[in-house]
Each structure stands twice: as C-alpha cells, then as structure tokens.
C-alpha cells in the first residue's frame, strides 16, 4: 500500500478519536477500564494494514519494551493472563527439569483468597493446592503458615501480589531457597509494583502478566510469561507454540541450521524439525494486532503507575475518616505498590451490610468488586467436582474476606473529582448508620 494512503488513514483515525472521545463524568466511577488515545488506534490499524496479523514484528517490539521496563531477560507474549499462569506451572512439569519437575500428587502452596486462575493450573497438572490464610490489610499470604505448609511433597509456591500489593518477597524467597522450591509470581494485578526497589515479576523463577482491559495496561486480551532462566523460557515457549521442539520465530525457517538433520524420539532421521514436538503444547500466542495496542500502552505505563499511586493516596486520606467502619488497605513493608484497586474490609463492630452497601454504591455510579473468589474452596466448582486440596489451619481471615471485603477503583482515568464524589457518597451512607 502506498505510504501516502496509509498516512491519510492514520490521520483520519486520529481525527476520529478526538471527535468521539468523551471525558468520564465525576458521578460515574468504574473500578477499572481502558485508558488510551489515538496512538493505540493508529497502531492497530497500521498492523491490520500490514496484513501479517499473527505473531510478528509488533509482538517482538512489545516483548522488548516489557523486558527493558522490567529489566528481565525473557518475556513471552500469550493470549491471556490465565494462559500465562497455566504455561508457567505447566513449564515446571517438563521432563527436562529432572527430579525438580512437578508430578501428579505433588503439592503447591497458594491462597484461596484470590482469582481462580492462579489456583486452577495447579489442579490441571494434577498437583494438590495447599491453602494458607492471608493477612487482613495486605491480603497476602501469612508467611508463617507457608513455612508450616511445606512438606516432603511440596514443589512450588504460587502466589499473586494481591491487587498490586507485593507479598513478602524476601521471606518467601528464603523459604524457596531453604527447601529448593520453585516460585511463581502471579503479577497480573501488579505491573509496576516494586519490592525493595525492584519490580515485582522479576523475583520468581517464573512470573505472569495479564493485559485484560481492567489491568495496568491492555491489549484487549493478552498476557505474558516472564523469566530470567533460559531453560524455563525455552520450555514455556514450546508449550505456547504447540509443544514443538523448533525455536524458529513465526514465519522463519531453519534458525538452527539443522532443520532436516535431527533425530528425536522414535521419528526417522531428518524429520522436519518444524513438526517435532517435545512438550505437550497448545497454541496460546498473542497476535500482532493485540501487540500493536500493547506497544502504545507501554509508552503510557509510567504515567499509569504514577496516577494509580496518586489516586490511592488521595482516596486513602479521604476515607481514613471512616476507620471505625473499615479495615483500610496497607502496603507490605518495603514495597511500593502500583495499586490495582482500593480494598476495604467491613469491621464486625460496624452495622454495615456489605451487600446493601455495595448496592448503594452501584446505584450511585460507583463500581465495586469483591476480592475475586473470596474463599475458593467454597466455590461451586470446588465443591461439585470434589477437588482435592489441603489447608493450613482454618483460613479464618479468608472467610472474613469472603464475607466482608470489597474494592473500588483507583485506575488512571479517575481524577480528584471522581474520588471526592466517592467520599461524599460514602459519607452520606455512613452518616445514616447507627
């Protein structure tokens, strides 16, 4: 396509954006949402015009931007954060890892107060999730219970940084080192968070990201697997790419220079390396159309993180007045969260009914969410399918989260006017609570 025509199209896309953009009114406060401008639209149109569409140059650019931002060696783009979590734990089942590989019946320590796709991959590979309780306020795993949960069958710890608040990385890394355990960081809600001055998602053997529209950046649907380990990267990439042994990029042939010179498994010598499969794999790749959006989003990430932190601090100072009613969120020691949301737990001493209060907030334009699955072992699928698990103690705080906790938004589209409105709505309701 002639360059001049393409440029005209991209200019029209820019014009379209500015003629259709509408500012969010102060009495509408979603918990999350996409924040973008004409650049995302121009990128996806440009990628479409190029006609490649599947994994290609835009994916490569996006991966490089992620690696440079996080200062990590490998970033593997996938089609969702859930797929990223699945690939991460599936990677640890590879025969290439010898005695350290996760086998059916092995145990993986995690929490029940979270999103199901942190836990479901553990179940899918035949391992047993071992649930520990969480702290109220940080909503992250209680370290002492993780220590208590370790058994001869334990192979890994798989934890999310809850709503952007880092878990106690130092203590949990020490447990992993003491017992030779794998660590997977579910960093889907925490892109841009730091622990001890270093970005989360860079501490674990593997880590994951989500680019669903609610998250810190978006590609509509998408995610990534992160690692500094070249062997784990190679395995993860194979699982993402049908399980193939070949490591050629999409559209390339014979990167190894031995395409017709391999003999693997019981295949005949010279069998085309592009069709040799060394892992049980799938097609979980991201498209170039999605990655083109991500490339533009990465240029805004620094601003997004700053705005989330500012919104959280402003809202915290406004809602501190209501500490008699709520447990307010608190950052983990030695951390700088890039907050995904603002968590509140209703105190038992208050007379607030969570369902009625959330309904009131929603009726007044303020979006709310629960802390995802609350207590996953009480979810229908856990009960109905008879899923095997272990738990440490009684998960008392997890049940409090299930019954009393919810969160509201701090995402970058929100301004002080939105947060002032949140305060006013809270105050009006609480003034009527005896």
XYZ file of C-alpha atoms in Angstrom:
434
model
C 0.000 0.000 0.000
C 1.425 3.426 -0.921
C 2.796 5.218 2.151
C 0.729 8.326 1.436
C -2.585 6.464 1.604
C -1.557 4.790 4.867
C -0.647 8.134 6.409
C -4.028 9.583 5.399
C -5.784 6.645 7.030
C -3.814 7.099 10.247
C -4.599 10.818 10.319
C -8.284 10.034 9.924
C -8.021 7.572 12.825
C -6.551 10.348 14.963
C -9.323 12.722 13.929
C -11.925 10.065 14.723
C -10.517 9.564 18.211
C -10.623 13.251 19.127
C -14.140 13.665 17.747
C -15.509 10.695 19.686
C -13.558 10.936 22.970
C -15.727 11.655 25.986
C -14.484 12.512 29.457
C -15.740 10.360 32.315
C -18.316 12.328 34.397
C -17.499 12.676 38.090
C -20.603 10.760 39.186
C -19.515 7.676 37.230
C -16.652 5.864 38.956
C -15.870 2.435 37.449
C -13.489 0.108 39.246
C -11.312 -0.160 36.135
C -11.206 0.431 32.413
C -9.158 1.066 29.311
C -7.158 4.299 29.105
C -5.918 5.041 25.596
C -5.645 7.707 22.923
C -5.239 7.860 19.166
C -1.878 6.061 19.233
C -3.370 2.678 20.191
C -5.953 3.009 17.415
C -3.332 4.045 14.867
C -1.079 1.132 15.827
C -3.789 -1.498 15.474
C -4.913 -0.059 12.117
C -1.319 0.023 10.897
C -0.834 -3.584 11.992
C -4.037 -4.565 10.186
C -2.945 -2.805 7.007
C 0.349 -4.706 7.055
C -1.620 -7.943 6.700
C 0.598 -10.172 8.878
C -1.754 -10.287 11.907
C -0.358 -13.317 13.776
C 2.768 -13.109 15.966
C 5.271 -10.867 14.213
C 7.161 -7.585 14.450
C 4.708 -5.884 16.833
C 4.984 -8.808 19.254
C 8.777 -8.516 19.113
C 8.640 -4.776 19.825
C 6.209 -5.293 22.691
C 8.349 -8.042 24.249
C 11.434 -5.827 24.044
C 9.610 -2.960 25.749
C 8.473 -5.273 28.552
C 11.972 -6.687 29.037
C 13.554 -3.249 29.094
C 10.979 -1.846 31.510
C 11.259 -4.738 33.970
C 14.965 -5.409 33.371
C 14.312 -9.096 32.781
C 15.842 -11.468 30.232
C 12.758 -13.091 28.700
C 9.169 -12.012 28.091
C 6.882 -14.432 26.257
C 3.594 -12.996 24.985
C 0.481 -15.175 25.297
C -3.251 -14.828 24.696
C -4.309 -14.148 28.323
C -3.113 -13.890 31.896
C -4.878 -17.172 32.619
C -2.879 -18.854 29.857
C 0.271 -17.276 31.283
C -0.445 -18.872 34.659
C -1.149 -22.225 33.021
C 2.040 -22.100 30.939
C 4.087 -21.096 33.997
C 3.133 -24.150 36.040
C 2.969 -26.452 33.023
C 6.590 -25.466 32.324
C 7.557 -26.849 35.737
C 6.152 -30.284 34.794
C 8.655 -30.732 31.949
C 10.754 -33.881 31.983
C 13.723 -31.649 31.204
C 13.714 -30.490 34.845
C 14.530 -33.926 36.214
C 13.735 -34.524 39.885
C 12.526 -30.934 40.331
C 9.637 -31.335 37.917
C 6.121 -31.153 39.342
C 4.370 -34.531 39.175
C 0.746 -35.506 39.871
C 0.274 -35.618 43.644
C 2.974 -33.044 44.367
C 1.946 -30.015 46.409
C 1.921 -26.313 45.515
C 1.364 -23.704 48.224
C -1.026 -20.850 47.444
C -4.001 -18.929 48.880
C -7.752 -19.419 48.499
C -8.476 -15.666 48.741
C -7.882 -14.758 45.134
C -8.663 -15.357 41.485
C -9.373 -18.926 40.344
C -6.851 -18.980 37.511
C -3.994 -18.703 39.988
C -5.162 -21.986 41.514
C -6.737 -23.837 38.574
C -3.443 -24.513 36.737
C -2.190 -26.321 39.854
C -5.208 -28.614 39.636
C -4.867 -29.065 35.846
C -1.345 -30.505 36.140
C -2.507 -32.968 38.798
C -0.833 -31.237 41.746
C -2.516 -30.557 45.081
C -3.107 -26.913 46.083
C -2.222 -26.268 49.717
C -4.030 -23.197 51.015
C -2.688 -20.796 53.633
C -4.526 -17.864 55.159
C -3.986 -14.184 54.347
C -3.366 -11.085 56.438
C -6.146 -8.542 56.652
C -4.931 -5.196 55.356
C -2.264 -6.521 52.978
C -4.401 -9.508 51.857
C -1.262 -11.500 51.125
C -0.207 -14.926 52.401
C 0.811 -15.293 56.059
C 4.483 -16.259 55.837
C 4.472 -18.389 58.992
C 1.723 -20.541 57.515
C 3.697 -21.010 54.297
C 6.575 -22.311 56.382
C 4.138 -24.621 58.179
C 2.694 -25.831 54.853
C 5.979 -27.148 53.450
C 6.066 -30.951 53.289
C 8.235 -33.552 51.507
C 5.752 -33.345 48.606
C 5.996 -29.551 48.195
C 7.484 -28.484 44.858
C 6.446 -24.841 44.413
C 4.869 -21.711 45.838
C 2.451 -19.898 43.514
C 1.186 -16.539 44.796
C -0.338 -13.347 43.442
C 0.633 -9.860 44.542
C -2.869 -9.056 45.755
C -4.386 -6.089 43.891
C -0.883 -4.795 43.223
C 0.350 -5.114 46.820
C 3.547 -7.216 46.823
C 3.698 -10.269 49.037
C 6.664 -10.583 51.418
C 9.118 -11.496 48.689
C 12.203 -11.691 50.920
C 10.694 -14.148 53.388
C 9.070 -16.309 50.721
C 12.218 -16.420 48.589
C 14.130 -17.608 51.657
C 11.641 -20.463 52.134
C 12.035 -21.415 48.466
C 15.814 -21.434 48.794
C 15.739 -23.431 52.040
C 13.558 -26.178 50.551
C 14.590 -25.973 46.866
C 11.100 -24.879 45.761
C 10.027 -23.130 42.589
C 8.452 -19.677 42.950
C 5.813 -18.428 40.511
C 4.711 -14.804 40.871
C 1.218 -14.072 39.592
C 1.960 -10.455 38.724
C -1.231 -9.955 36.717
C -2.563 -7.250 39.052
C 0.807 -5.714 39.888
C 2.654 -4.457 36.809
C 4.820 -1.586 38.041
C 4.766 -2.566 41.731
C 8.132 -2.698 43.477
C 9.578 -4.653 46.368
C 12.888 -3.490 47.814
C 13.236 -1.106 44.873
C 12.857 -3.827 42.247
C 9.846 -4.552 40.061
C 7.658 -7.478 41.029
C 7.539 -10.138 38.360
C 11.338 -10.351 38.391
C 11.862 -12.347 41.604
C 10.280 -15.685 40.783
C 11.592 -18.500 38.645
C 8.584 -17.584 36.511
C 6.091 -14.723 36.643
C 2.966 -13.782 34.748
C 1.152 -10.697 33.472
C -2.369 -10.023 32.214
C -3.346 -7.396 29.655
C -7.105 -7.719 30.038
C -8.776 -4.263 29.834
C -9.028 -3.981 33.633
C -5.282 -4.285 34.144
C -2.420 -1.802 34.259
C -2.019 -1.911 30.500
C -4.241 -3.658 27.984
C -4.080 -5.437 24.653
C -7.829 -6.283 24.860
C -6.963 -9.901 25.664
C -3.421 -10.996 26.356
C -0.727 -11.800 28.854
C 2.933 -12.673 29.261
C 5.249 -15.138 30.966
C 8.428 -13.665 32.459
C 11.684 -15.369 33.454
C 15.446 -14.932 33.673
C 16.046 -18.657 33.135
C 16.803 -19.609 29.503
C 15.791 -23.245 30.017
C 12.424 -22.302 31.514
C 11.874 -19.805 28.699
C 12.594 -22.458 26.075
C 10.135 -24.887 27.708
C 7.462 -22.207 28.136
C 7.804 -21.120 24.518
C 7.481 -24.714 23.340
C 4.285 -25.206 25.372
C 2.876 -21.962 23.976
C 3.766 -22.979 20.417
C 2.036 -26.385 20.096
C 4.818 -28.128 22.068
C 7.206 -28.016 19.123
C 10.922 -28.575 19.570
C 11.721 -25.987 16.890
C 12.509 -22.491 18.150
C 12.143 -20.620 14.853
C 10.181 -17.359 15.156
C 6.814 -17.287 13.368
C 7.360 -17.125 9.601
C 11.023 -18.183 9.821
C 12.592 -21.476 8.837
C 15.823 -23.285 9.758
C 17.082 -20.955 12.521
C 19.088 -23.877 13.910
C 20.636 -24.646 10.512
C 19.722 -28.318 11.019
C 16.072 -28.399 10.008
C 16.418 -31.768 8.244
C 19.242 -33.186 10.368
C 17.539 -34.067 13.658
C 16.658 -37.463 15.094
C 14.418 -37.169 18.177
C 12.029 -39.567 19.860
C 11.336 -42.519 17.587
C 10.966 -40.364 14.497
C 13.118 -41.093 11.436
C 16.334 -39.156 10.941
C 15.738 -35.903 9.050
C 12.114 -35.489 10.083
C 11.241 -31.790 9.579
C 12.191 -30.027 12.835
C 9.220 -27.674 12.471
C 6.985 -30.687 13.119
C 8.812 -32.318 16.013
C 7.090 -31.920 19.401
C 8.990 -32.291 22.664
C 6.346 -30.955 25.100
C 2.574 -31.287 25.461
C 1.667 -27.928 23.965
C -1.054 -25.726 22.550
C -1.392 -22.550 20.501
C -1.585 -19.791 23.115
C 0.116 -16.996 21.172
C -0.733 -13.309 21.040
C -1.481 -11.690 17.684
C 0.337 -8.727 16.187
C -2.957 -6.794 16.244
C -3.075 -7.110 20.031
C 0.627 -6.430 20.485
C 0.339 -3.203 18.472
C -2.005 -1.878 21.167
C 0.449 -3.001 23.850
C 3.325 -1.130 22.210
C 1.405 2.152 22.585
C 0.281 1.245 26.104
C 3.882 0.686 27.224
C 4.674 4.308 26.403
C 1.996 5.320 28.936
C 2.864 2.801 31.647
C 4.985 5.166 33.731
C 2.125 7.663 33.856
C -0.389 4.911 34.640
C 1.653 3.725 37.625
C 2.115 7.259 38.945
C -1.603 8.011 38.624
C -2.634 4.798 40.385
C -0.370 5.631 43.305
C -1.642 9.209 43.491
C -5.279 8.127 43.350
C -4.740 5.516 46.045
C -3.053 8.009 48.382
C -5.723 10.668 47.809
C -8.552 8.190 48.394
C -6.835 6.752 51.467
C -6.588 10.215 53.039
C -10.253 10.875 52.287
C -11.556 7.537 53.600
C -9.306 7.468 56.686
C -12.146 9.298 58.405
C -14.136 6.052 58.279
C -11.616 3.762 60.022
C -14.236 2.886 62.651
C -16.157 1.093 59.881
C -13.426 -0.375 57.685
C -10.023 -2.016 57.745
C -8.104 0.173 55.302
C -5.534 -1.333 52.919
C -1.862 -1.174 53.811
C 1.235 -1.704 51.719
C 3.520 -4.604 52.533
C 6.659 -3.464 54.356
C 9.486 -2.451 51.998
C 7.160 -2.198 48.993
C 5.792 0.397 46.560
C 2.505 -0.952 45.192
C 1.145 0.010 41.805
C -2.356 -0.397 43.189
C -4.932 -2.258 41.129
C -7.756 -1.257 43.451
C -8.628 0.044 46.914
C -9.573 -2.818 49.250
C -11.880 -2.306 52.217
C -12.964 -4.840 54.824
C -16.068 -4.025 56.836
C -15.377 -4.393 60.550
C -17.608 -6.715 62.554
C -18.168 -3.881 65.027
C -19.942 -1.786 62.391
C -23.571 -2.193 61.373
C -22.854 -2.194 57.644
C -24.347 -4.920 55.466
C -21.890 -5.438 52.619
C -24.478 -6.386 50.021
C -26.692 -3.398 50.799
C -23.724 -1.020 50.875
C -22.348 -2.286 47.556
C -25.802 -1.968 46.025
C -25.989 1.621 47.293
C -22.584 2.428 45.790
C -23.538 0.877 42.471
C -26.864 2.741 42.442
C -24.844 5.924 42.815
C -22.485 5.155 39.944
C -19.576 3.784 41.977
C -18.382 0.411 40.724
C -17.419 -2.294 43.201
C -15.831 -5.728 43.081
C -15.227 -8.490 45.596
C -11.761 -9.898 46.170
C -12.488 -12.297 43.333
C -13.357 -15.810 44.559
C -13.412 -14.925 48.270
C -12.654 -18.417 49.549
C -12.182 -20.656 46.532
C -12.713 -23.913 48.399
C -16.337 -22.816 48.944
C -16.934 -22.072 45.269
C -19.349 -24.431 43.434
C -16.686 -25.949 41.208
C -14.505 -26.892 44.170
C -17.474 -28.477 45.947
C -19.202 -30.078 42.952
C -16.067 -31.553 41.383
C -14.674 -32.766 44.704
C -11.326 -31.101 44.056
C -8.543 -32.393 46.288
C -6.727 -29.820 48.378
C -5.074 -29.242 51.724
C -5.393 -26.267 54.024
C -3.349 -24.915 56.886
C -5.433 -24.104 59.959
C -8.952 -22.743 59.435
C -8.488 -19.935 56.851
C -10.242 -17.569 59.254
C -9.198 -14.369 57.518
C -10.032 -15.832 54.119
C -13.611 -16.288 55.316
C -13.649 -12.677 56.554
C -12.548 -11.607 53.064
C -15.323 -13.752 51.572
C -17.962 -12.124 53.790
C -16.773 -8.556 54.434
C -14.280 -7.370 51.800
C -14.783 -5.416 48.561
C -12.832 -2.924 46.492
C -13.280 0.247 44.481
C -11.265 1.787 41.679
C -8.114 3.903 41.526
C -7.347 3.433 37.839
C -5.754 6.268 35.812
C -8.921 7.693 34.239
C -10.140 8.750 37.679
C -9.459 12.311 38.812
C -9.785 14.003 42.181
C -13.348 14.960 41.290
C -14.263 11.270 40.992
C -12.605 10.443 44.305
C -14.254 13.397 46.049
C -17.566 12.046 44.792
C -16.718 8.608 46.252
C -16.054 10.238 49.619
C -19.344 12.150 49.522
C -21.350 9.017 48.710
C -19.589 7.063 51.477
C -20.213 9.836 53.985
C -23.880 10.164 53.126
C -24.446 6.454 53.649
C -22.342 6.156 56.792
C -23.981 9.165 58.405
C -27.148 7.060 58.400
C -25.530 4.012 60.003
C -26.175 3.705 63.717
